[in-house]
Amino acid sequence: NGLYRFSKTLILDKTYCHLVGDARTELQKTTTDLAGYTCIFNGRTIDLDKTDVALIVGPANNQNETVYHHQIKFESMRFISPDTTNPARSNYGIVAIGTAYMSFDNCFLYGFYLNLKQYESFGLNLTQTQSNGALAASLFLDKSIHVSANGCGFEGIRPQSSAVTLTNGSIATVTDSAITMNGVASDSKSDLTLVGCSYETNYQTFRATAGSTISVTGGNIERHQDPVNDANTPLVYCTDNSKVSVTNAKWRWKNYSGEPTWDHLLAYSTNKGCKIVVINCQFDGFPKLTHYDGGADYVVWDNDLDIYKKATAQVNPMDGVTVQGQ
């Protein structure tokens, strides 16, 4: 452990590189140029045939200690795992602990997930990066804030596992990205904003629990149902004082070959303290939508479908939404 000073960027260009340190190791740039990077991983393909973790950025053995790596960039990197179905291999990915800033530009990650455990308030930026999470969420954020993803693709494979997951107070914004299979999830007071994204899901499209917020603006949402789920798998699942808002989105229902058909579908499931607002959205091809409401504070599903609407007088509507009457 100790302090290591860098006067210029360190380029890591070997096939396998682990950037690790004992607890309280700090990498520090001597320059005041904050636009520069301490370390860059550049232009290589890493084949994860036998390696559970592609890259560790932080302390060895995933200790929950702070290791500062100021500004690390991955550009044109490919991480490929041929073993995407073995349940014993559940920790593929890049584990980042105590990282000041990380950037992924035009990268491809197949067969594992970005497991980003930020133990302090640091940032992450992803641009034109594709991530396939074979065994868990392809973007998994834990205690991470100031996270942005633009023009990315996130895909989940494991049944009923969300492609994008935020937990423990994480804050992220995802724009113009594709999210395939099993939607997005947020819990433990996390805050997820999605703008202009496309979604193809066969499970709960949006799942918010434990005081979290999911805000969706625009985008195309395609929901279909595979045989392992049923008509009571809701489009929006919201519990424990959470909030989900979807505005100006286009929803489409599609049945693929061999999938069941129903005369109804559960639109949302919620309980006490929750707020759900779905307004100015277009729905195409859906069966009749039903709901389960366990006492939500506020629910509006404003469209041309015949669905239950509720607003309690003592609870104010969500910001920017006006509801007339009871």
mmCIF file of C-alpha atoms in Angstrom:
data_model
loop_
_atom_site.group_PDB
_atom_site.id
_atom_site.type_symbol
_atom_site.label_atom_id
_atom_site.label_comp_id
_atom_site.label_asym_id
_atom_site.label_seq_id
_atom_site.Cartn_x
_atom_site.Cartn_y
_atom_site.Cartn_z
ATOM 1 C CA ASN A 1 0.000 0.000 0.000
ATOM 2 C CA GLY A 2 1.019 3.613 -0.370
ATOM 3 C CA LEU A 3 0.878 6.483 -2.833
ATOM 4 C CA TYR A 4 2.053 6.064 -6.438
ATOM 5 C CA ARG A 5 2.405 9.157 -8.612
ATOM 6 C CA PHE A 6 1.988 9.234 -12.394
ATOM 7 C CA SER A 7 3.282 12.008 -14.630
ATOM 8 C CA LYS A 8 1.618 10.619 -17.786
ATOM 9 C CA THR A 9 -0.927 8.022 -18.792
ATOM 10 C CA LEU A 10 -0.103 4.372 -18.186
ATOM 11 C CA ILE A 11 -1.073 2.227 -21.218
ATOM 12 C CA LEU A 12 -1.884 -1.388 -20.287
ATOM 13 C CA ASP A 13 -1.543 -3.459 -23.439
ATOM 14 C CA LYS A 14 -0.918 -7.047 -22.302
ATOM 15 C CA THR A 15 -3.550 -9.715 -22.837
ATOM 16 C CA TYR A 16 -4.259 -10.147 -19.127
ATOM 17 C CA CYS A 17 -3.873 -7.206 -16.768
ATOM 18 C CA HIS A 18 -5.088 -6.933 -13.192
ATOM 19 C CA LEU A 19 -4.707 -3.496 -11.688
ATOM 20 C CA VAL A 20 -4.844 -4.273 -7.963
ATOM 21 C CA GLY A 21 -3.449 -2.962 -4.724
ATOM 22 C CA ASP A 22 -3.527 -3.496 -0.988
ATOM 23 C CA ALA A 23 -6.003 -1.548 1.095
ATOM 24 C CA ARG A 24 -5.447 2.222 0.920
ATOM 25 C CA THR A 25 -3.261 2.045 -2.175
ATOM 26 C CA GLU A 26 -3.659 5.258 -4.139
ATOM 27 C CA LEU A 27 -2.711 6.046 -7.729
ATOM 28 C CA GLN A 28 -2.412 9.772 -8.241
ATOM 29 C CA LYS A 29 -1.656 11.910 -11.271
ATOM 30 C CA THR A 30 0.840 14.708 -10.770
ATOM 31 C CA THR A 31 -0.662 16.768 -13.602
ATOM 32 C CA THR A 32 -3.618 19.090 -13.074
ATOM 33 C CA ASP A 33 -5.097 18.086 -16.445
ATOM 34 C CA LEU A 34 -8.326 16.469 -15.264
ATOM 35 C CA ALA A 35 -9.253 15.479 -18.835
ATOM 36 C CA GLY A 36 -6.400 12.999 -18.980
ATOM 37 C CA TYR A 37 -6.485 9.379 -17.839
ATOM 38 C CA THR A 38 -4.274 7.663 -15.314
ATOM 39 C CA CYS A 39 -4.616 4.314 -17.092
ATOM 40 C CA ILE A 40 -5.940 3.205 -20.477
ATOM 41 C CA PHE A 41 -6.791 -0.355 -21.525
ATOM 42 C CA ASN A 42 -6.816 -0.167 -25.313
ATOM 43 C CA GLY A 43 -7.705 -2.191 -28.390
ATOM 44 C CA ARG A 44 -7.378 -5.781 -27.226
ATOM 45 C CA THR A 45 -9.489 -8.932 -26.998
ATOM 46 C CA ILE A 46 -9.520 -10.886 -23.729
ATOM 47 C CA ASP A 47 -10.765 -14.487 -23.940
ATOM 48 C CA LEU A 48 -12.232 -15.544 -20.608
ATOM 49 C CA ASP A 49 -11.994 -19.285 -21.061
ATOM 50 C CA LYS A 50 -11.132 -20.124 -17.453
ATOM 51 C CA THR A 51 -11.116 -16.754 -15.731
ATOM 52 C CA ASP A 52 -14.102 -15.849 -13.568
ATOM 53 C CA VAL A 53 -13.165 -12.157 -13.371
ATOM 54 C CA ALA A 54 -11.853 -10.432 -16.466
ATOM 55 C CA LEU A 55 -10.398 -7.438 -14.715
ATOM 56 C CA ILE A 56 -10.099 -6.229 -11.150
ATOM 57 C CA VAL A 57 -9.744 -2.502 -10.678
ATOM 58 C CA GLY A 58 -9.313 -1.992 -6.982
ATOM 59 C CA PRO A 59 -7.994 -3.957 -4.011
ATOM 60 C CA ALA A 60 -7.138 -7.633 -4.289
ATOM 61 C CA ASN A 61 -9.778 -10.167 -3.162
ATOM 62 C CA ASN A 62 -12.534 -7.584 -3.538
ATOM 63 C CA GLN A 63 -11.886 -6.073 -0.122
ATOM 64 C CA ASN A 64 -14.308 -3.327 0.774
ATOM 65 C CA GLU A 65 -11.499 -0.833 1.100
ATOM 66 C CA THR A 66 -10.913 2.327 -0.867
ATOM 67 C CA VAL A 67 -8.345 2.232 -3.653
ATOM 68 C CA TYR A 68 -8.248 5.360 -5.763
ATOM 69 C CA HIS A 69 -7.626 4.926 -9.480
ATOM 70 C CA HIS A 70 -8.170 8.349 -10.968
ATOM 71 C CA GLN A 71 -9.732 8.170 -14.441
ATOM 72 C CA ILE A 72 -9.450 4.809 -16.156
ATOM 73 C CA LYS A 73 -10.536 4.290 -19.756
ATOM 74 C CA PHE A 74 -11.385 1.175 -21.781
ATOM 75 C CA GLU A 75 -11.516 1.795 -25.516
ATOM 76 C CA SER A 76 -12.200 -0.717 -28.318
ATOM 77 C CA MET A 77 -11.849 -3.619 -25.873
ATOM 78 C CA ARG A 78 -13.485 -7.025 -26.352
ATOM 79 C CA PHE A 79 -14.117 -9.379 -23.426
ATOM 80 C CA ILE A 80 -15.439 -12.751 -24.609
ATOM 81 C CA SER A 81 -16.416 -15.795 -22.562
ATOM 82 C CA PRO A 82 -17.290 -19.071 -24.316
ATOM 83 C CA ASP A 83 -19.000 -20.434 -21.196
ATOM 84 C CA THR A 84 -22.233 -18.511 -20.777
ATOM 85 C CA THR A 85 -24.542 -21.073 -19.188
ATOM 86 C CA ASN A 86 -22.585 -22.772 -16.376
ATOM 87 C CA PRO A 87 -24.340 -21.705 -13.135
ATOM 88 C CA ALA A 88 -21.097 -22.206 -11.199
ATOM 89 C CA ARG A 89 -19.576 -19.334 -13.157
ATOM 90 C CA SER A 90 -21.529 -16.467 -11.664
ATOM 91 C CA ASN A 91 -18.939 -13.713 -11.292
ATOM 92 C CA TYR A 92 -17.765 -12.946 -14.776
ATOM 93 C CA GLY A 93 -16.925 -9.360 -15.334
ATOM 94 C CA ILE A 94 -15.073 -6.259 -14.384
ATOM 95 C CA VAL A 95 -15.036 -5.618 -10.668
ATOM 96 C CA ALA A 96 -14.355 -1.970 -9.879
ATOM 97 C CA ILE A 97 -14.001 -0.920 -6.268
ATOM 98 C CA GLY A 98 -13.230 2.630 -5.214
ATOM 99 C CA THR A 99 -12.682 3.955 -8.740
ATOM 100 C CA ALA A 100 -12.771 7.696 -9.241
ATOM 101 C CA TYR A 101 -13.871 7.646 -12.887
ATOM 102 C CA MET A 102 -14.230 4.915 -15.499
ATOM 103 C CA SER A 103 -15.021 5.251 -19.183
ATOM 104 C CA PHE A 104 -15.998 2.540 -21.691
ATOM 105 C CA ASP A 105 -15.899 3.581 -25.339
ATOM 106 C CA ASN A 106 -16.870 1.233 -28.195
ATOM 107 C CA CYS A 107 -16.360 -1.928 -26.137
ATOM 108 C CA PHE A 108 -17.932 -5.380 -26.432
ATOM 109 C CA LEU A 109 -18.546 -7.559 -23.378
ATOM 110 C CA TYR A 110 -20.012 -11.007 -23.925
ATOM 111 C CA GLY A 111 -20.751 -13.677 -21.366
ATOM 112 C CA PHE A 112 -20.360 -11.683 -18.162
ATOM 113 C CA TYR A 113 -21.590 -8.531 -16.561
ATOM 114 C CA LEU A 114 -20.215 -5.204 -15.462
ATOM 115 C CA ASN A 115 -20.099 -5.658 -11.709
ATOM 116 C CA LEU A 116 -19.342 -2.152 -10.515
ATOM 117 C CA LYS A 117 -19.124 -1.838 -6.758
ATOM 118 C CA GLN A 118 -18.375 1.729 -5.913
ATOM 119 C CA TYR A 119 -17.775 2.240 -2.234
ATOM 120 C CA GLU A 120 -17.577 5.987 -2.582
ATOM 121 C CA SER A 121 -19.206 8.572 -4.861
ATOM 122 C CA PHE A 122 -17.523 8.067 -8.197
ATOM 123 C CA GLY A 123 -18.469 8.184 -11.863
ATOM 124 C CA LEU A 124 -18.926 5.850 -14.804
ATOM 125 C CA ASN A 125 -19.505 6.682 -18.467
ATOM 126 C CA LEU A 126 -20.359 4.169 -21.194
ATOM 127 C CA THR A 127 -20.569 5.040 -24.894
ATOM 128 C CA GLN A 128 -21.373 2.658 -27.761
ATOM 129 C CA THR A 129 -20.688 -0.335 -25.520
ATOM 130 C CA GLN A 130 -22.478 -3.688 -25.785
ATOM 131 C CA SER A 131 -22.790 -5.864 -22.695
ATOM 132 C CA ASN A 132 -24.296 -9.361 -22.490
ATOM 133 C CA GLY A 133 -24.945 -10.630 -18.964
ATOM 134 C CA ALA A 134 -25.143 -14.400 -19.255
ATOM 135 C CA LEU A 135 -25.670 -15.068 -15.558
ATOM 136 C CA ALA A 136 -26.811 -11.751 -14.130
ATOM 137 C CA ALA A 137 -27.555 -8.161 -15.138
ATOM 138 C CA SER A 138 -25.291 -6.949 -17.907
ATOM 139 C CA LEU A 139 -25.056 -3.611 -16.080
ATOM 140 C CA PHE A 140 -25.037 -4.058 -12.293
ATOM 141 C CA LEU A 141 -24.476 -0.952 -10.179
ATOM 142 C CA ASP A 142 -23.969 -1.064 -6.423
ATOM 143 C CA LYS A 143 -23.428 2.160 -4.441
ATOM 144 C CA SER A 144 -22.638 3.898 -7.743
ATOM 145 C CA ILE A 145 -23.601 7.472 -8.612
ATOM 146 C CA HIS A 146 -22.971 9.786 -11.556
ATOM 147 C CA VAL A 147 -23.371 6.922 -14.014
ATOM 148 C CA SER A 148 -24.287 7.603 -17.642
ATOM 149 C CA ALA A 149 -24.704 5.317 -20.645
ATOM 150 C CA ASN A 150 -25.337 6.570 -24.179
ATOM 151 C CA GLY A 151 -25.926 4.477 -27.281
ATOM 152 C CA CYS A 152 -25.271 1.204 -25.461
ATOM 153 C CA GLY A 153 -26.813 -2.272 -25.493
ATOM 154 C CA PHE A 154 -27.604 -4.320 -22.385
ATOM 155 C CA GLU A 155 -28.878 -7.887 -22.585
ATOM 156 C CA GLY A 156 -29.835 -10.322 -19.849
ATOM 157 C CA ILE A 157 -30.206 -14.055 -20.384
ATOM 158 C CA ARG A 158 -30.987 -15.634 -17.022
ATOM 159 C CA PRO A 159 -34.788 -15.927 -16.621
ATOM 160 C CA GLN A 160 -36.343 -13.193 -14.493
ATOM 161 C CA SER A 161 -33.029 -11.351 -14.120
ATOM 162 C CA SER A 162 -33.097 -7.730 -15.229
ATOM 163 C CA ALA A 163 -30.670 -6.571 -17.918
ATOM 164 C CA VAL A 164 -29.947 -3.388 -15.934
ATOM 165 C CA THR A 165 -29.950 -3.410 -12.116
ATOM 166 C CA LEU A 166 -29.291 -0.592 -9.641
ATOM 167 C CA THR A 167 -29.057 -1.106 -5.901
ATOM 168 C CA ASN A 168 -27.976 0.605 -2.677
ATOM 169 C CA GLY A 169 -28.489 4.241 -3.591
ATOM 170 C CA SER A 170 -27.097 4.137 -7.120
ATOM 171 C CA ILE A 171 -27.968 6.936 -9.551
ATOM 172 C CA ALA A 172 -27.779 6.405 -13.314
ATOM 173 C CA THR A 173 -29.025 7.883 -16.591
ATOM 174 C CA VAL A 174 -29.320 5.725 -19.714
ATOM 175 C CA THR A 175 -30.080 7.361 -23.079
ATOM 176 C CA ASP A 176 -30.659 6.032 -26.616
ATOM 177 C CA SER A 177 -29.769 2.480 -25.573
ATOM 178 C CA ALA A 178 -31.220 -0.977 -26.229
ATOM 179 C CA ILE A 179 -32.297 -3.157 -23.297
ATOM 180 C CA THR A 180 -33.183 -6.744 -24.193
ATOM 181 C CA MET A 181 -34.925 -9.385 -22.075
ATOM 182 C CA ASN A 182 -36.321 -8.886 -18.600
ATOM 183 C CA GLY A 183 -36.273 -5.116 -18.411
ATOM 184 C CA VAL A 184 -34.717 -2.960 -15.694
ATOM 185 C CA ALA A 185 -34.782 -3.003 -11.893
ATOM 186 C CA SER A 186 -33.981 -0.548 -9.144
ATOM 187 C CA ASP A 187 -34.056 -0.960 -5.366
ATOM 188 C CA SER A 188 -32.743 0.381 -2.060
ATOM 189 C CA LYS A 189 -33.374 4.074 -2.818
ATOM 190 C CA SER A 190 -31.667 4.006 -6.212
ATOM 191 C CA ASP A 191 -32.658 6.390 -9.005
ATOM 192 C CA LEU A 192 -32.717 5.276 -12.646
ATOM 193 C CA THR A 193 -33.565 7.613 -15.537
ATOM 194 C CA LEU A 194 -34.088 6.216 -19.055
ATOM 195 C CA VAL A 195 -34.540 8.480 -22.080
ATOM 196 C CA GLY A 196 -35.274 7.375 -25.648
ATOM 197 C CA CYS A 197 -34.371 3.738 -25.055
ATOM 198 C CA SER A 198 -35.793 0.606 -26.661
ATOM 199 C CA TYR A 199 -36.886 -2.390 -24.594
ATOM 200 C CA GLU A 200 -37.678 -5.976 -25.542
ATOM 201 C CA THR A 201 -38.839 -7.861 -22.477
ATOM 202 C CA ASN A 202 -40.663 -11.019 -21.493
ATOM 203 C CA TYR A 203 -40.857 -10.310 -17.759
ATOM 204 C CA GLN A 204 -41.514 -7.241 -15.619
ATOM 205 C CA THR A 205 -40.468 -4.367 -17.850
ATOM 206 C CA PHE A 206 -39.897 -1.975 -14.938
ATOM 207 C CA ARG A 207 -39.357 -3.190 -11.365
ATOM 208 C CA ALA A 208 -38.921 -0.704 -8.510
ATOM 209 C CA THR A 209 -38.633 -1.706 -4.848
ATOM 210 C CA ALA A 210 -37.383 -0.416 -1.501
ATOM 211 C CA GLY A 211 -37.877 3.305 -2.054
ATOM 212 C CA SER A 212 -36.331 3.546 -5.521
ATOM 213 C CA THR A 213 -37.403 5.606 -8.539
ATOM 214 C CA ILE A 214 -37.559 4.671 -12.229
ATOM 215 C CA SER A 215 -38.297 7.523 -14.659
ATOM 216 C CA VAL A 216 -38.837 6.683 -18.340
ATOM 217 C CA THR A 217 -39.251 9.245 -21.120
ATOM 218 C CA GLY A 218 -39.944 8.224 -24.708
ATOM 219 C CA GLY A 219 -38.712 5.051 -26.339
ATOM 220 C CA ASN A 220 -40.225 1.876 -27.737
ATOM 221 C CA ILE A 221 -41.291 -0.951 -25.435
ATOM 222 C CA GLU A 222 -42.018 -4.405 -26.829
ATOM 223 C CA ARG A 223 -43.415 -6.915 -24.377
ATOM 224 C CA HIS A 224 -43.947 -10.567 -25.152
ATOM 225 C CA GLN A 225 -44.558 -13.547 -22.936
ATOM 226 C CA ASP A 226 -42.579 -16.761 -22.828
ATOM 227 C CA PRO A 227 -44.113 -19.985 -21.465
ATOM 228 C CA VAL A 228 -42.334 -19.798 -18.077
ATOM 229 C CA ASN A 229 -44.324 -16.702 -17.058
ATOM 230 C CA ASP A 230 -48.057 -16.072 -16.978
ATOM 231 C CA ALA A 231 -50.601 -13.313 -17.429
ATOM 232 C CA ASN A 232 -50.066 -12.125 -13.848
ATOM 233 C CA THR A 233 -46.486 -11.020 -14.548
ATOM 234 C CA PRO A 234 -47.003 -7.228 -14.563
ATOM 235 C CA LEU A 235 -45.584 -4.666 -16.935
ATOM 236 C CA VAL A 236 -44.764 -2.456 -13.935
ATOM 237 C CA TYR A 237 -43.929 -3.872 -10.510
ATOM 238 C CA CYS A 238 -43.686 -1.277 -7.756
ATOM 239 C CA THR A 239 -43.486 -1.924 -4.000
ATOM 240 C CA ASP A 240 -42.243 -0.488 -0.715
ATOM 241 C CA ASN A 241 -42.588 3.275 -1.287
ATOM 242 C CA SER A 242 -41.105 3.196 -4.771
ATOM 243 C CA LYS A 243 -42.091 5.314 -7.761
ATOM 244 C CA VAL A 244 -42.354 4.542 -11.505
ATOM 245 C CA SER A 245 -43.092 7.158 -14.159
ATOM 246 C CA VAL A 246 -43.419 6.404 -17.896
ATOM 247 C CA THR A 247 -44.258 9.206 -20.329
ATOM 248 C CA ASN A 248 -44.462 9.513 -24.133
ATOM 249 C CA ALA A 249 -43.492 5.899 -24.763
ATOM 250 C CA LYS A 250 -44.812 3.454 -27.357
ATOM 251 C CA TRP A 251 -45.788 0.039 -25.975
ATOM 252 C CA ARG A 252 -46.295 -2.952 -28.257
ATOM 253 C CA TRP A 253 -47.502 -6.452 -27.399
ATOM 254 C CA LYS A 254 -46.203 -9.292 -29.553
ATOM 255 C CA ASN A 255 -46.568 -13.052 -29.343
ATOM 256 C CA TYR A 256 -43.788 -15.123 -30.837
ATOM 257 C CA SER A 257 -44.268 -18.645 -32.160
ATOM 258 C CA GLY A 258 -45.065 -21.119 -29.384
ATOM 259 C CA GLU A 259 -45.915 -18.500 -26.786
ATOM 260 C CA PRO A 260 -49.284 -18.441 -25.017
ATOM 261 C CA THR A 261 -52.055 -15.964 -25.719
ATOM 262 C CA TRP A 262 -54.339 -14.417 -23.117
ATOM 263 C CA ASP A 263 -57.441 -12.289 -22.954
ATOM 264 C CA HIS A 264 -55.904 -10.153 -20.186
ATOM 265 C CA LEU A 265 -52.531 -9.073 -18.789
ATOM 266 C CA LEU A 266 -51.559 -7.550 -15.447
ATOM 267 C CA ALA A 267 -50.571 -3.930 -16.135
ATOM 268 C CA TYR A 268 -49.141 -3.211 -12.707
ATOM 269 C CA SER A 269 -48.752 -4.630 -9.243
ATOM 270 C CA THR A 270 -48.149 -2.306 -6.295
ATOM 271 C CA ASN A 271 -48.648 -1.835 -2.556
ATOM 272 C CA LYS A 272 -48.793 0.931 0.069
ATOM 273 C CA GLY A 273 -46.750 4.082 -0.341
ATOM 274 C CA CYS A 274 -46.058 3.635 -4.059
ATOM 275 C CA LYS A 275 -46.723 5.970 -6.973
ATOM 276 C CA ILE A 276 -47.192 4.910 -10.601
ATOM 277 C CA VAL A 277 -47.780 7.322 -13.470
ATOM 278 C CA VAL A 278 -48.114 6.156 -17.086
ATOM 279 C CA ILE A 279 -49.240 9.046 -19.286
ATOM 280 C CA ASN A 280 -49.196 10.092 -22.948
ATOM 281 C CA CYS A 281 -48.249 6.558 -24.014
ATOM 282 C CA GLN A 282 -49.446 4.568 -27.016
ATOM 283 C CA PHE A 283 -50.446 0.906 -26.691
ATOM 284 C CA ASP A 284 -50.658 -1.497 -29.620
ATOM 285 C CA GLY A 285 -51.961 -5.066 -29.650
ATOM 286 C CA PHE A 286 -52.285 -5.569 -25.890
ATOM 287 C CA PRO A 287 -54.927 -7.776 -24.314
ATOM 288 C CA LYS A 288 -57.173 -6.179 -21.704
ATOM 289 C CA LEU A 289 -55.023 -4.815 -18.896
ATOM 290 C CA THR A 290 -55.887 -5.570 -15.275
ATOM 291 C CA HIS A 291 -54.081 -4.609 -12.066
ATOM 292 C CA TYR A 292 -53.308 -5.470 -8.475
ATOM 293 C CA ASP A 293 -53.292 -2.486 -6.130
ATOM 294 C CA GLY A 294 -52.428 -3.151 -2.510
ATOM 295 C CA GLY A 295 -53.042 0.437 -1.421
ATOM 296 C CA ALA A 296 -50.750 2.633 -3.506
ATOM 297 C CA ASP A 297 -50.679 6.335 -2.671
ATOM 298 C CA TYR A 298 -51.154 7.379 -6.258
ATOM 299 C CA VAL A 299 -51.789 5.586 -9.558
ATOM 300 C CA VAL A 300 -52.588 7.041 -12.981
ATOM 301 C CA TRP A 301 -52.586 4.976 -16.157
ATOM 302 C CA ASP A 302 -53.724 7.522 -18.716
ATOM 303 C CA ASN A 303 -54.463 6.017 -22.135
ATOM 304 C CA ASP A 304 -57.305 4.652 -24.211
ATOM 305 C CA LEU A 305 -57.375 1.325 -22.362
ATOM 306 C CA ASP A 306 -60.079 0.592 -19.793
ATOM 307 C CA ILE A 307 -57.999 0.418 -16.638
ATOM 308 C CA TYR A 308 -58.416 1.372 -13.020
ATOM 309 C CA LYS A 309 -57.387 4.916 -12.059
ATOM 310 C CA LYS A 310 -56.916 6.164 -8.547
ATOM 311 C CA ALA A 311 -55.740 9.284 -6.707
ATOM 312 C CA THR A 312 -56.160 9.770 -2.974
ATOM 313 C CA ALA A 313 -57.042 13.277 -1.880
ATOM 314 C CA GLN A 314 -54.453 13.535 0.881
ATOM 315 C CA VAL A 315 -51.494 12.647 -1.341
ATOM 316 C CA ASN A 316 -50.118 15.150 -3.853
ATOM 317 C CA PRO A 317 -49.655 13.966 -7.447
ATOM 318 C CA MET A 318 -46.180 13.468 -8.825
ATOM 319 C CA ASP A 319 -44.476 16.582 -10.161
ATOM 320 C CA GLY A 320 -45.911 17.818 -13.433
ATOM 321 C CA VAL A 321 -49.024 15.618 -13.328
ATOM 322 C CA THR A 322 -52.516 17.044 -12.780
ATOM 323 C CA VAL A 323 -55.467 14.766 -12.009
ATOM 324 C CA GLN A 324 -59.023 16.120 -11.888
ATOM 325 C CA GLY A 325 -61.489 14.523 -9.514
ATOM 326 C CA GLN A 326 -61.144 11.391 -7.430
#
